[in-house]
mmCIF file of C-alpha atoms in Angstrom:
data_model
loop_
_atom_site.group_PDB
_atom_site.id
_atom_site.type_symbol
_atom_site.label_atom_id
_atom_site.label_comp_id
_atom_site.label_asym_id
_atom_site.label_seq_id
_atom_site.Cartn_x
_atom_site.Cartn_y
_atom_site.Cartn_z
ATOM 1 C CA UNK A 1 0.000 0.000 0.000
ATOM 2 C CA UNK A 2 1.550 3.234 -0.521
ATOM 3 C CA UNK A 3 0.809 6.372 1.528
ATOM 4 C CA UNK A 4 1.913 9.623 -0.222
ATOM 5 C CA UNK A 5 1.411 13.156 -0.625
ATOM 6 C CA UNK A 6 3.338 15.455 -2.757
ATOM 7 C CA UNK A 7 3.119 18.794 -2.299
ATOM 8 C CA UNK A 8 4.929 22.183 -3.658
ATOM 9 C CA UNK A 9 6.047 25.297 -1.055
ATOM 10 C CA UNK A 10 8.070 27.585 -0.424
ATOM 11 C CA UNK A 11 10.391 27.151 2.092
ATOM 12 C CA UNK A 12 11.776 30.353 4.065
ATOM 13 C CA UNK A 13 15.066 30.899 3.402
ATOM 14 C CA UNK A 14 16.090 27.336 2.358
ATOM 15 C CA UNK A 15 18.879 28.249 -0.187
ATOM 16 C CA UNK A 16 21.122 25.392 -1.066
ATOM 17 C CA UNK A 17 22.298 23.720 -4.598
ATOM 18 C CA UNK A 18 21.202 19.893 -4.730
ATOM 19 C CA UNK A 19 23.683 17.367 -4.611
ATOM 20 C CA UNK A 20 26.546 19.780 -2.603
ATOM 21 C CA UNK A 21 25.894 17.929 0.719
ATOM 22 C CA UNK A 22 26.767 14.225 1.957
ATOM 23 C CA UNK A 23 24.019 11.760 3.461
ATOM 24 C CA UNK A 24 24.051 12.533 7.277
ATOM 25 C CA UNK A 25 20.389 11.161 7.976
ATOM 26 C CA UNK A 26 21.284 7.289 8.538
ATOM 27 C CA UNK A 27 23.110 8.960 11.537
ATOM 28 C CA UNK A 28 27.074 7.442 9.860
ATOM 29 C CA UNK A 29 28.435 10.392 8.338
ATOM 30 C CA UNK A 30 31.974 9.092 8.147
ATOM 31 C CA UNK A 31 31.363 6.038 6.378
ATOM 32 C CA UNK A 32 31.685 6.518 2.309
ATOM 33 C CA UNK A 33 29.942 3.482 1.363
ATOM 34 C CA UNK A 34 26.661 5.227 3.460
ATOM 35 C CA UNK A 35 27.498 8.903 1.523
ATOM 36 C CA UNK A 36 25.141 7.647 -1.740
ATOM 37 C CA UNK A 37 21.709 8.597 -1.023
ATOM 38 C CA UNK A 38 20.854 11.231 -3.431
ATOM 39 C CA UNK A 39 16.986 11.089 -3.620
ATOM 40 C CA UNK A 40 14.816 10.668 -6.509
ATOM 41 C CA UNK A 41 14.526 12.845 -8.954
ATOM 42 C CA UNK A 42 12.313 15.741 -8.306
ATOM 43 C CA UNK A 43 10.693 17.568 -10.812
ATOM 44 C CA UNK A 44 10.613 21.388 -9.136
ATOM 45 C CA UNK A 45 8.306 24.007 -9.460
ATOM 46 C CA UNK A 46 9.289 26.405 -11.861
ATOM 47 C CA UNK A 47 8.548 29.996 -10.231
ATOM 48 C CA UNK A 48 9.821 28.772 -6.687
ATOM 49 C CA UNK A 49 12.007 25.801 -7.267
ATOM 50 C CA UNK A 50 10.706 24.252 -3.657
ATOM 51 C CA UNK A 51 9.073 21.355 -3.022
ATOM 52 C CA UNK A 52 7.947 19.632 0.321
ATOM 53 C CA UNK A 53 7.404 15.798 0.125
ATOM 54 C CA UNK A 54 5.077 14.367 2.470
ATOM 55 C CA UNK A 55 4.709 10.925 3.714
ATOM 56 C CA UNK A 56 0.787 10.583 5.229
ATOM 57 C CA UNK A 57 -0.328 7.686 7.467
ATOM 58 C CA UNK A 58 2.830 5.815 7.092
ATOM 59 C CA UNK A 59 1.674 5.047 10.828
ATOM 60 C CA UNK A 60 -1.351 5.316 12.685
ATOM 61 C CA UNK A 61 -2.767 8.721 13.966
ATOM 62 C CA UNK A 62 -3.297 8.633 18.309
ATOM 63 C CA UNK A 63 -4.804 10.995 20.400
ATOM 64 C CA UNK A 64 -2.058 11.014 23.011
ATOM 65 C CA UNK A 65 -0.780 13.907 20.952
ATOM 66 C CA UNK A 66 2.847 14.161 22.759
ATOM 67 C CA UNK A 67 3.635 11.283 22.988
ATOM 68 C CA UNK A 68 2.986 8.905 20.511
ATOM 69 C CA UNK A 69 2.976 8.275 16.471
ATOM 70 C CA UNK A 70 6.191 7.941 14.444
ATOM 71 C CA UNK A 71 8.999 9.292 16.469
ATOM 72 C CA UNK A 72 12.330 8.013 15.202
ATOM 73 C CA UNK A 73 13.600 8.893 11.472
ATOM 74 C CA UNK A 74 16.481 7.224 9.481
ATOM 75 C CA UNK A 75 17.835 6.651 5.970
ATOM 76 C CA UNK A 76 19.508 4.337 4.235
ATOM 77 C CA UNK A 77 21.745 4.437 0.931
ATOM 78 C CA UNK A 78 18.693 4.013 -0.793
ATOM 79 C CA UNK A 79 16.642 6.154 0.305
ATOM 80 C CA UNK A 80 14.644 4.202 2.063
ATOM 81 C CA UNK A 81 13.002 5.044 5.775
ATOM 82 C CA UNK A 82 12.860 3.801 8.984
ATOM 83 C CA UNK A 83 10.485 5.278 11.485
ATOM 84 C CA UNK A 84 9.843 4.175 14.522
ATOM 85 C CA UNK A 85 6.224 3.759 15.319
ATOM 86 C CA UNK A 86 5.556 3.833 18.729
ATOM 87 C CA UNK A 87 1.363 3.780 18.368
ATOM 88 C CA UNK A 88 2.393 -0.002 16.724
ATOM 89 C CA UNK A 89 5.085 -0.683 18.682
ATOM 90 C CA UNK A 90 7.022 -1.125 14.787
ATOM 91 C CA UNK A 91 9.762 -0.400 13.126
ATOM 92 C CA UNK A 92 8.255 0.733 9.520
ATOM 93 C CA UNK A 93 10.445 0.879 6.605
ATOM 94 C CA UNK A 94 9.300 2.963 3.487
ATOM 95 C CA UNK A 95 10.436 3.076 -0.018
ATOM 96 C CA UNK A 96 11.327 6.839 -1.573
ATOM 97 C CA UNK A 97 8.243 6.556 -3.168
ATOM 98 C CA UNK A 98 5.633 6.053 -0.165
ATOM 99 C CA UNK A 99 5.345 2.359 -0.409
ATOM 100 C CA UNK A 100 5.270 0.269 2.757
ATOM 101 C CA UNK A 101 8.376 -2.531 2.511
ATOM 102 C CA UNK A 102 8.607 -4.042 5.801
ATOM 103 C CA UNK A 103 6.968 -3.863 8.932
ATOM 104 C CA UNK A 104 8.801 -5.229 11.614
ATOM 105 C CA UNK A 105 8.021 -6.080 15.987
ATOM 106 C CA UNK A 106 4.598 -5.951 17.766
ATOM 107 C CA UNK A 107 3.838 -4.891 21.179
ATOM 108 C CA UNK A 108 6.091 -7.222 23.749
ATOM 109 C CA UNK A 109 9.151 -7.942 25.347
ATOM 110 C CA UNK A 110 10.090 -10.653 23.273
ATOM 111 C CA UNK A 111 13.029 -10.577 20.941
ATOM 112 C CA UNK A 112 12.038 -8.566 18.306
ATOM 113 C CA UNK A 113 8.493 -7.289 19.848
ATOM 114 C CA UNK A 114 8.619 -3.171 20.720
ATOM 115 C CA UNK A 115 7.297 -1.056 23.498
ATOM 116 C CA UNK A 116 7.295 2.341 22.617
ATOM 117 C CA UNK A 117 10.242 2.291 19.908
ATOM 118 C CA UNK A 118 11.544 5.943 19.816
ATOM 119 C CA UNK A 119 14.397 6.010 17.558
ATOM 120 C CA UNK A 120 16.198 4.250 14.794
ATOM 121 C CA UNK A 121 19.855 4.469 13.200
ATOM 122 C CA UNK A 122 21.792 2.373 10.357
ATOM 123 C CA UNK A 123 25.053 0.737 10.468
ATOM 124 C CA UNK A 124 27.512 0.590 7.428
ATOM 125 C CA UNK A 125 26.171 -2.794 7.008
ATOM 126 C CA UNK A 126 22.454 -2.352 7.002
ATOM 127 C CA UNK A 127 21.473 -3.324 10.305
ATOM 128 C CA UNK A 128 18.722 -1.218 12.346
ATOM 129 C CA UNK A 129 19.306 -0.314 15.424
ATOM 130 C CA UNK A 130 16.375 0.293 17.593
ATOM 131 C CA UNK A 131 15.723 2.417 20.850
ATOM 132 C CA UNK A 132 13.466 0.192 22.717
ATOM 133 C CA UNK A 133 12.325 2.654 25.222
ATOM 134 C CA UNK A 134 9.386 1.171 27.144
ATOM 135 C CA UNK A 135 11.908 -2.275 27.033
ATOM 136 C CA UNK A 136 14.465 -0.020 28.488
ATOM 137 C CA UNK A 137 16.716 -2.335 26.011
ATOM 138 C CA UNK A 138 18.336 -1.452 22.394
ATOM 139 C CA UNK A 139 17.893 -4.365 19.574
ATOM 140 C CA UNK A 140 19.880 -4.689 16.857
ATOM 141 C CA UNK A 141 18.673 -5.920 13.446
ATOM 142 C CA UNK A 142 19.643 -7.828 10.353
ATOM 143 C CA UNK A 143 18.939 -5.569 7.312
ATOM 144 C CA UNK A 144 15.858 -8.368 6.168
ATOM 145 C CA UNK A 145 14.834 -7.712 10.201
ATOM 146 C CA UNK A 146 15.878 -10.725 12.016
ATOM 147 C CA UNK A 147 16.934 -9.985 15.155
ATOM 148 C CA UNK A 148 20.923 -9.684 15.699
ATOM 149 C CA UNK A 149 21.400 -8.773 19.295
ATOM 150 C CA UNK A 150 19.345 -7.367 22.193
ATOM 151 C CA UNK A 151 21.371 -5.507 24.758
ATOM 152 C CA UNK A 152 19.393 -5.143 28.128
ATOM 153 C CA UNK A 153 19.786 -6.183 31.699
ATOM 154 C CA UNK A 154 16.540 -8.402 32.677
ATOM 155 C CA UNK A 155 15.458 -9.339 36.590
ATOM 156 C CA UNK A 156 17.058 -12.843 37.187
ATOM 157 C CA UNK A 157 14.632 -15.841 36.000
ATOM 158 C CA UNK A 158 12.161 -14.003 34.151
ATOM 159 C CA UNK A 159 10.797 -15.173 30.918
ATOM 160 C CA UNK A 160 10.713 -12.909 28.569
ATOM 161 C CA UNK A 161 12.858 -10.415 30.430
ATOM 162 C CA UNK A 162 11.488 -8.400 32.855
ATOM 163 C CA UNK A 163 13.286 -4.904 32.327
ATOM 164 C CA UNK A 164 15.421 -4.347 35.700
ATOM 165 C CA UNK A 165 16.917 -0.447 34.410
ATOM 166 C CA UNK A 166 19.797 1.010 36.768
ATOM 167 C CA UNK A 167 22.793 3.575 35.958
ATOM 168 C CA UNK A 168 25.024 0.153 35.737
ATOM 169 C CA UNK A 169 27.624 0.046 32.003
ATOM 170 C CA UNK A 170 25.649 -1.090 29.565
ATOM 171 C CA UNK A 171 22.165 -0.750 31.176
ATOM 172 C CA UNK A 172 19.633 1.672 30.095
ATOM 173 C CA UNK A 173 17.145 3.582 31.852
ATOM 174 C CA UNK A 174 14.458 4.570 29.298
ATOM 175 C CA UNK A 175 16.648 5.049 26.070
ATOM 176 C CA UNK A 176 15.384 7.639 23.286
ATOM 177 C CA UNK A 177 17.792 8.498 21.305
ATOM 178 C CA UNK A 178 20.538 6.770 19.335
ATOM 179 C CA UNK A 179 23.173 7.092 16.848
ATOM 180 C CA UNK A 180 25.938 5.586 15.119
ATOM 181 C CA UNK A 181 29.481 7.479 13.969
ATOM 182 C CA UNK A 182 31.870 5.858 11.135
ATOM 183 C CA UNK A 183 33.225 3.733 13.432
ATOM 184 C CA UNK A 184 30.390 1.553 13.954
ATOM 185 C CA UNK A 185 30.257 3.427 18.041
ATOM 186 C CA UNK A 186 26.763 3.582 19.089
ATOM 187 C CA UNK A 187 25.598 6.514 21.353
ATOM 188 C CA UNK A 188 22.442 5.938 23.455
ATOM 189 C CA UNK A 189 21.156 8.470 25.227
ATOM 190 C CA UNK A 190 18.740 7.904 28.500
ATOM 191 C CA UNK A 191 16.504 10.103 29.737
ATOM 192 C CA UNK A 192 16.265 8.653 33.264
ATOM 193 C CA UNK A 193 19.185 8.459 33.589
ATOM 194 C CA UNK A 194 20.353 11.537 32.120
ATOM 195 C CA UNK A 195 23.405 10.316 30.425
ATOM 196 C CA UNK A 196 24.859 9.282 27.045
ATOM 197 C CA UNK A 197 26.530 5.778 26.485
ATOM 198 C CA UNK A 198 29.151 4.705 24.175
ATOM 199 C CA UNK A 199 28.420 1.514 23.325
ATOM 200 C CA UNK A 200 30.781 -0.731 21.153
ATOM 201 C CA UNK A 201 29.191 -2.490 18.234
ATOM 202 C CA UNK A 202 28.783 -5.836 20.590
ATOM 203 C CA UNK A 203 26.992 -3.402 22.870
ATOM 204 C CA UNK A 204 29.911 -3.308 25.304
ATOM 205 C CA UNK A 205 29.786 0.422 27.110
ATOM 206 C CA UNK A 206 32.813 2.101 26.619
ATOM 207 C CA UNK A 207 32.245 5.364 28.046
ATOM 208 C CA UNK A 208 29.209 7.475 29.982
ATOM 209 C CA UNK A 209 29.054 11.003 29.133
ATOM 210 C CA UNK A 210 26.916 13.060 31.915
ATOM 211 C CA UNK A 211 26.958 16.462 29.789
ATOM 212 C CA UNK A 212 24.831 17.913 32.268
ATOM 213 C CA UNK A 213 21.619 16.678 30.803
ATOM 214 C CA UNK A 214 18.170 16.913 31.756
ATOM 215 C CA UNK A 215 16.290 14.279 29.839
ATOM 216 C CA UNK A 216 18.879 13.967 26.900
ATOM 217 C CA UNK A 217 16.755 12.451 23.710
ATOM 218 C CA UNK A 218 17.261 12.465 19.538
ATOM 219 C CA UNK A 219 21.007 12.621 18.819
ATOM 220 C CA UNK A 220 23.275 12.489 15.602
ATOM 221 C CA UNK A 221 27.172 12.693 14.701
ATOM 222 C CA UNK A 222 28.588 14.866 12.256
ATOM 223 C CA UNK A 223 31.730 14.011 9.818
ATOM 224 C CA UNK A 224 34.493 14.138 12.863
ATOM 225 C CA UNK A 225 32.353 12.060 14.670
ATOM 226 C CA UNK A 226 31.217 14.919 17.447
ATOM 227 C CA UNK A 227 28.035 13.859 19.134
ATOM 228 C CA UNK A 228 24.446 16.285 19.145
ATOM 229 C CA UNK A 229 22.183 15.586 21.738
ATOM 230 C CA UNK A 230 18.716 17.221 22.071
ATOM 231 C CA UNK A 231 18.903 17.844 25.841
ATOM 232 C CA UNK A 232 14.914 18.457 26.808
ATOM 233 C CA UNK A 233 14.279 20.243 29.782
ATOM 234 C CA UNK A 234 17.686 22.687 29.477
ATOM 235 C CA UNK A 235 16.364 23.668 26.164
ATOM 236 C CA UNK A 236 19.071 23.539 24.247
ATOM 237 C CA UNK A 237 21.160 20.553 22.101
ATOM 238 C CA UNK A 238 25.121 20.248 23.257
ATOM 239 C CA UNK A 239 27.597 19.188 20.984
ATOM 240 C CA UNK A 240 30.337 16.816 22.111
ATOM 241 C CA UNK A 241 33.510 15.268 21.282
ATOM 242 C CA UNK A 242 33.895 11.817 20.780
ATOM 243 C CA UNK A 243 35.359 11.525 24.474
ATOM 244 C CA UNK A 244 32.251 13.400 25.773
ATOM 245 C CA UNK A 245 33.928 16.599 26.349
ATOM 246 C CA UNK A 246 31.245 19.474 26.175
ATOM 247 C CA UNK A 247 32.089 21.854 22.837
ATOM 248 C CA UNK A 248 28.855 23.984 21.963
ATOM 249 C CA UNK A 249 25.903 24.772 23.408
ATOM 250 C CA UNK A 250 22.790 25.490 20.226
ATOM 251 C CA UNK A 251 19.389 27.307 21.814
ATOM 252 C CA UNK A 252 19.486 30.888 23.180
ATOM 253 C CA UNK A 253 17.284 30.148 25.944
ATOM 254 C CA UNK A 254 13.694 29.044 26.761
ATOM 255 C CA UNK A 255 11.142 30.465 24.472
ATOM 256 C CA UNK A 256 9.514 30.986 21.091
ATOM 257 C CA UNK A 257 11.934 33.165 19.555
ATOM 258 C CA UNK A 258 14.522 33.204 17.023
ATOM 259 C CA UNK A 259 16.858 30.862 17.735
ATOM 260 C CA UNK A 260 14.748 29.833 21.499
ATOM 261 C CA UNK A 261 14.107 26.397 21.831
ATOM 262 C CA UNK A 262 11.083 24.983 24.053
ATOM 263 C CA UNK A 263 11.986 21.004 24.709
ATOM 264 C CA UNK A 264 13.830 19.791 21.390
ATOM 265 C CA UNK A 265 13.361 16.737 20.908
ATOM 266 C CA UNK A 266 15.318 15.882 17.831
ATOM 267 C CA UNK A 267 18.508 16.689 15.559
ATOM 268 C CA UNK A 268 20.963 16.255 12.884
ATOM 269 C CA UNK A 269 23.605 17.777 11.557
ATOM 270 C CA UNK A 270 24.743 18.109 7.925
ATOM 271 C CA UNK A 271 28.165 18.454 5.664
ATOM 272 C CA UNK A 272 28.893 21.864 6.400
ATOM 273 C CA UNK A 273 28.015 22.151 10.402
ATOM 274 C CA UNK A 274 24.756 23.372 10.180
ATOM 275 C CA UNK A 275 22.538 22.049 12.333
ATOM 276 C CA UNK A 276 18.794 21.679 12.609
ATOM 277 C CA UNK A 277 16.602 20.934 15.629
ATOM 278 C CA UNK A 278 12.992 19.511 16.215
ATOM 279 C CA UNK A 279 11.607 22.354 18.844
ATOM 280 C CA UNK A 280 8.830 20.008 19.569
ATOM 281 C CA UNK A 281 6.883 22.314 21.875
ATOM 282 C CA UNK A 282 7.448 25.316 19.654
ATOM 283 C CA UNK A 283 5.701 23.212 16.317
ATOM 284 C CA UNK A 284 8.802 24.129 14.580
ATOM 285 C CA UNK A 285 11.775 23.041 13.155
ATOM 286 C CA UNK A 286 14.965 25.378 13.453
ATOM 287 C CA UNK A 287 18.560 25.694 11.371
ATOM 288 C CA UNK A 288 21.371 27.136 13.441
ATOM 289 C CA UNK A 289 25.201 27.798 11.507
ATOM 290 C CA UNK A 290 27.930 25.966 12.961
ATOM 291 C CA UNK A 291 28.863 28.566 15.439
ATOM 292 C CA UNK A 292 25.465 28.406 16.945
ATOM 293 C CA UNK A 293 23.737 31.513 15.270
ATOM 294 C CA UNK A 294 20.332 31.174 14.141
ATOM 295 C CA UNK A 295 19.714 30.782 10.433
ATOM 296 C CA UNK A 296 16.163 30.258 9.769
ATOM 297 C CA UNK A 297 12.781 28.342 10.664
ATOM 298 C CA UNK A 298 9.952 26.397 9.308
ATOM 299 C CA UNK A 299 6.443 26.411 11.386
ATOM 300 C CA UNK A 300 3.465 28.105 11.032
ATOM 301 C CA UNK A 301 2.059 31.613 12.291
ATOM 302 C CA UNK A 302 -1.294 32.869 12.414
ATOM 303 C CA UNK A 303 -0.019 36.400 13.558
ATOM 304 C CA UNK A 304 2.674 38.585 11.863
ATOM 305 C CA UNK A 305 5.169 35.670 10.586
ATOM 306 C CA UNK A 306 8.475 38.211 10.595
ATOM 307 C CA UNK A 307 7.163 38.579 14.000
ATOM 308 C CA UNK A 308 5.589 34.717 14.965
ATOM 309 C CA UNK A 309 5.484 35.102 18.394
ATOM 310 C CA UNK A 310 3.638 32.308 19.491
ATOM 311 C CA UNK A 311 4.255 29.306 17.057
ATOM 312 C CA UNK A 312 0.623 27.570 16.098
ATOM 313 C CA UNK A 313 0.868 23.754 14.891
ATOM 314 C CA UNK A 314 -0.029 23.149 11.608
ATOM 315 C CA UNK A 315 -1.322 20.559 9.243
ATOM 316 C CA UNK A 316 0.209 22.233 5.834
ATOM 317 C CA UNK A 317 3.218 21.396 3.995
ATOM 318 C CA UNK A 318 6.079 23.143 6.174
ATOM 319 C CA UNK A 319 4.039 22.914 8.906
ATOM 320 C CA UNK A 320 4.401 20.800 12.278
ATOM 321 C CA UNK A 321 2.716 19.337 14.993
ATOM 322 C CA UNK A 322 4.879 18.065 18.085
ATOM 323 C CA UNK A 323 8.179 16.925 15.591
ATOM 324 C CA UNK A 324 10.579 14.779 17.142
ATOM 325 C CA UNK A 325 13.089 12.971 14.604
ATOM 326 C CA UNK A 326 15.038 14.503 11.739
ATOM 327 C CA UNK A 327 17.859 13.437 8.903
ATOM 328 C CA UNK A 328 19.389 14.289 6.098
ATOM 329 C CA UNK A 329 19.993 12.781 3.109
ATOM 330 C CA UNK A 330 22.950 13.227 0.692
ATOM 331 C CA UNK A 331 21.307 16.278 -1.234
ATOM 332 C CA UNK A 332 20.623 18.296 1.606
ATOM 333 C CA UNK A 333 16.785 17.260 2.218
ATOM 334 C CA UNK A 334 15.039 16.985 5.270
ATOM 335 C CA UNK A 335 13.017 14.532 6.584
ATOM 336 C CA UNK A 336 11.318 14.974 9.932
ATOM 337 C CA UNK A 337 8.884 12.832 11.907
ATOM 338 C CA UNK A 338 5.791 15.506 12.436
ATOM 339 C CA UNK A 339 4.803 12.946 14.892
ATOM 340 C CA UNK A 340 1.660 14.340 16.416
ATOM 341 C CA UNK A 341 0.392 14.979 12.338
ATOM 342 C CA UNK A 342 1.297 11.248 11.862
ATOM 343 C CA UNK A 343 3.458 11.747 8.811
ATOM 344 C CA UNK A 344 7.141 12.736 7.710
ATOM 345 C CA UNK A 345 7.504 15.454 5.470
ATOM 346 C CA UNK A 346 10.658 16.093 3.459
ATOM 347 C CA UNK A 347 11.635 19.255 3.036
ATOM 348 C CA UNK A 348 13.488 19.718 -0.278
ATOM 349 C CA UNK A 349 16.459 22.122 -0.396
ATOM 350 C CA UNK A 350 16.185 24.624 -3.073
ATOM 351 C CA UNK A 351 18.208 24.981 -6.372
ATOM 352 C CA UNK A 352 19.096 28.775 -6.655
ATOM 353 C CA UNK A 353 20.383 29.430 -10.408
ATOM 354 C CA UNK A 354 23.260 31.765 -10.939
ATOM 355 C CA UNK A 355 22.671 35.249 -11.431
ATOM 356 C CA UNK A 356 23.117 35.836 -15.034
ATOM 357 C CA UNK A 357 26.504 38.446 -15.797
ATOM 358 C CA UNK A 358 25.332 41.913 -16.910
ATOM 359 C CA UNK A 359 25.998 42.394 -20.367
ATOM 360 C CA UNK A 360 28.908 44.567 -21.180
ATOM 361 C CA UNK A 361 29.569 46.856 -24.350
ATOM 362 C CA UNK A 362 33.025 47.890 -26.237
ATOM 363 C CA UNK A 363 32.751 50.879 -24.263
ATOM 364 C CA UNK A 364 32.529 48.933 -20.768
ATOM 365 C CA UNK A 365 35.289 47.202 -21.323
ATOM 366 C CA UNK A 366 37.492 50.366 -21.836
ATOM 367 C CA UNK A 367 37.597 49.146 -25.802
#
């Protein structure tokens, strides 16, 4: 069955030549054999060369608005997306085109069942890694789905494991976010346990990072393999160095403003630096440069929108309600999870031609 919507907009400030950037949305930016996902083709609109594409009732809609509908976002070299479907308890994958490929768990604690799956991220291999949150566990699958590993801590004798979640290595407390760098290092963050682990690729912690957090959740790694974490309730997203050492601080504070961040929830981080958040309470999704200044925003307004004090949610292209994950793909699009609209929408950087060169005469040209 396919579920898709396509949809042409103009997009505030998105200026960016296709095919310039490298694939940062299956969360390995270092890895070349992952740097291929270009997109389809796209025919764009020829007065505003923008085009949002929207994926519609990939997953089912809930009324637990906040909480619930497709939360995680991935990509792999083909295009393809995972989301993680936490109404389902699934992990959904989706061809470019809108058509449902795989659908993959149920509601359980059974290898390879879900309880409230709330992120996803690729390996250089294929295999789909999966923050089991309500499991307090990650799983690790084959590319076809099978289950590969489950890394958890369960309460001696029970059958299937009864979570037992505690600050111990290699233990997670409520895990939401997840990532992988080019070196096959998995970062989990927790939000009960407000931390970060390094994880090897046997799920052997190698390091806890503490940042301060409060309620760390989405995460990504750029090209040197720094680590972005969407830390909630400090309203901001910290950037980190592979050894957990705190480099950057994104947000300017609590609040609907430029560059103001209510509870982000999600992030990733493209070729260049530039980084772009989920501000889930806000309804909005926000670009800062790589030295943390504010670039530019996507949400909608219903008062003055140079002003757009008070962000509205919205059901239009461009428009968001409650978005949590994000990626990029090797051309500079966007994909987010609008979670609370029960979609992703990919927002489609825009080809800007070349001013043409004024026309000179003999007598311009001193001839």
């Amino acid at each position: 069955m396919k579920f898709f919507l396509r949809t042409s907009v103009g997009i505030v400030g998105a200026l960016v030549v296709m095919g310039t950037a490298l694939a940062q949305g299956i969360n390995d930016p270092l890895a070349p054999e992952n740097l291929r996902c270009a997109g389809p083709n796209l025919p764009f609109d020829p007065t505003t060369q923008q085009i949002v594409y929207v994926w519609q009732d990939v997953v089912r809609y809930t009324q637990s608005l906040d909480d619930q509908g497709p939360k995680g976002v991935a990509l792999d070299r083909n295009c393809n997306l995972y989301l993680a479907d936490s109404e389902l308890n699934q992990v959904v994958k989706v061809s470019p085109n809108g058509d449902t490929l795989a659908t993959w768990g149920s509601d359980g604690r059974g290898p390879g069942q879900f309880h409230r799956p709330s992120a996803v991220a690729l390996d250089a291999d294929g295999n789909v890694y999966v923050a089991d949150s309500g499991n307090d566990r990650v799983q690790k699958l084959s590319p076809s789905g099978q289950v590969v590993a489950m890394w958890q801590y369960c309460l001696p004798g029970s059958n299937p494991c009864a979570p037992a979640p505690d600050q111990a290595p290699g233990h997670f407390f409520d895990p939401e976010g997840i990532a992988i760098d080019g070196q096959g290092n998995v970062y989990v963050s927790e939000v009960n346990n407000n931390r970060v682990q390094k994880l090897d690729r046997d799920g052997k912690s190698q390091a806890v990072f503490s940042g301060p957090f409060s309620s760390p959740m989405g995460m990504s790694v750029d090209r040197a393999g720094n680590v972005y974490v969407a830390d909630l309730n400090n309203n901001r997203v910290l950037k980190l160095s592979a050894s957990g050492q705190q480099l950057q601080s994104f947000g300017n504070g609590n609040g609907a403003g430029d560059g103001q961040l209510v509870q982000p929830r999600g992030v990733t981080v493209d070729a260049d630096g530039n980084v772009y958040i989920s501000d889930t309470q806000n309804h909005r999704v926000e670009e800062f440069g790589a030295d943390g200044s504010f670039k530019r925003r996507w949400r909608r307004c219903e008062d003055d929108p140079n002003v757009c004090e008070f962000p509205n949610s919205g059901a239009g292209p461009g428009e968001f309600f409650y978005p949590r994950g994000a990626a990029l793909d090797a051309a500079g699009d966007l994909y987010v999870a609008d979670t609370s609209n029960n979609r992703v929408q990919r927002l489609v950087k825009t080809v800007v031609p070349l001013p043409e060169p004024p026309e000179t005469s003999p007598d311009d040209s001193g001839g």
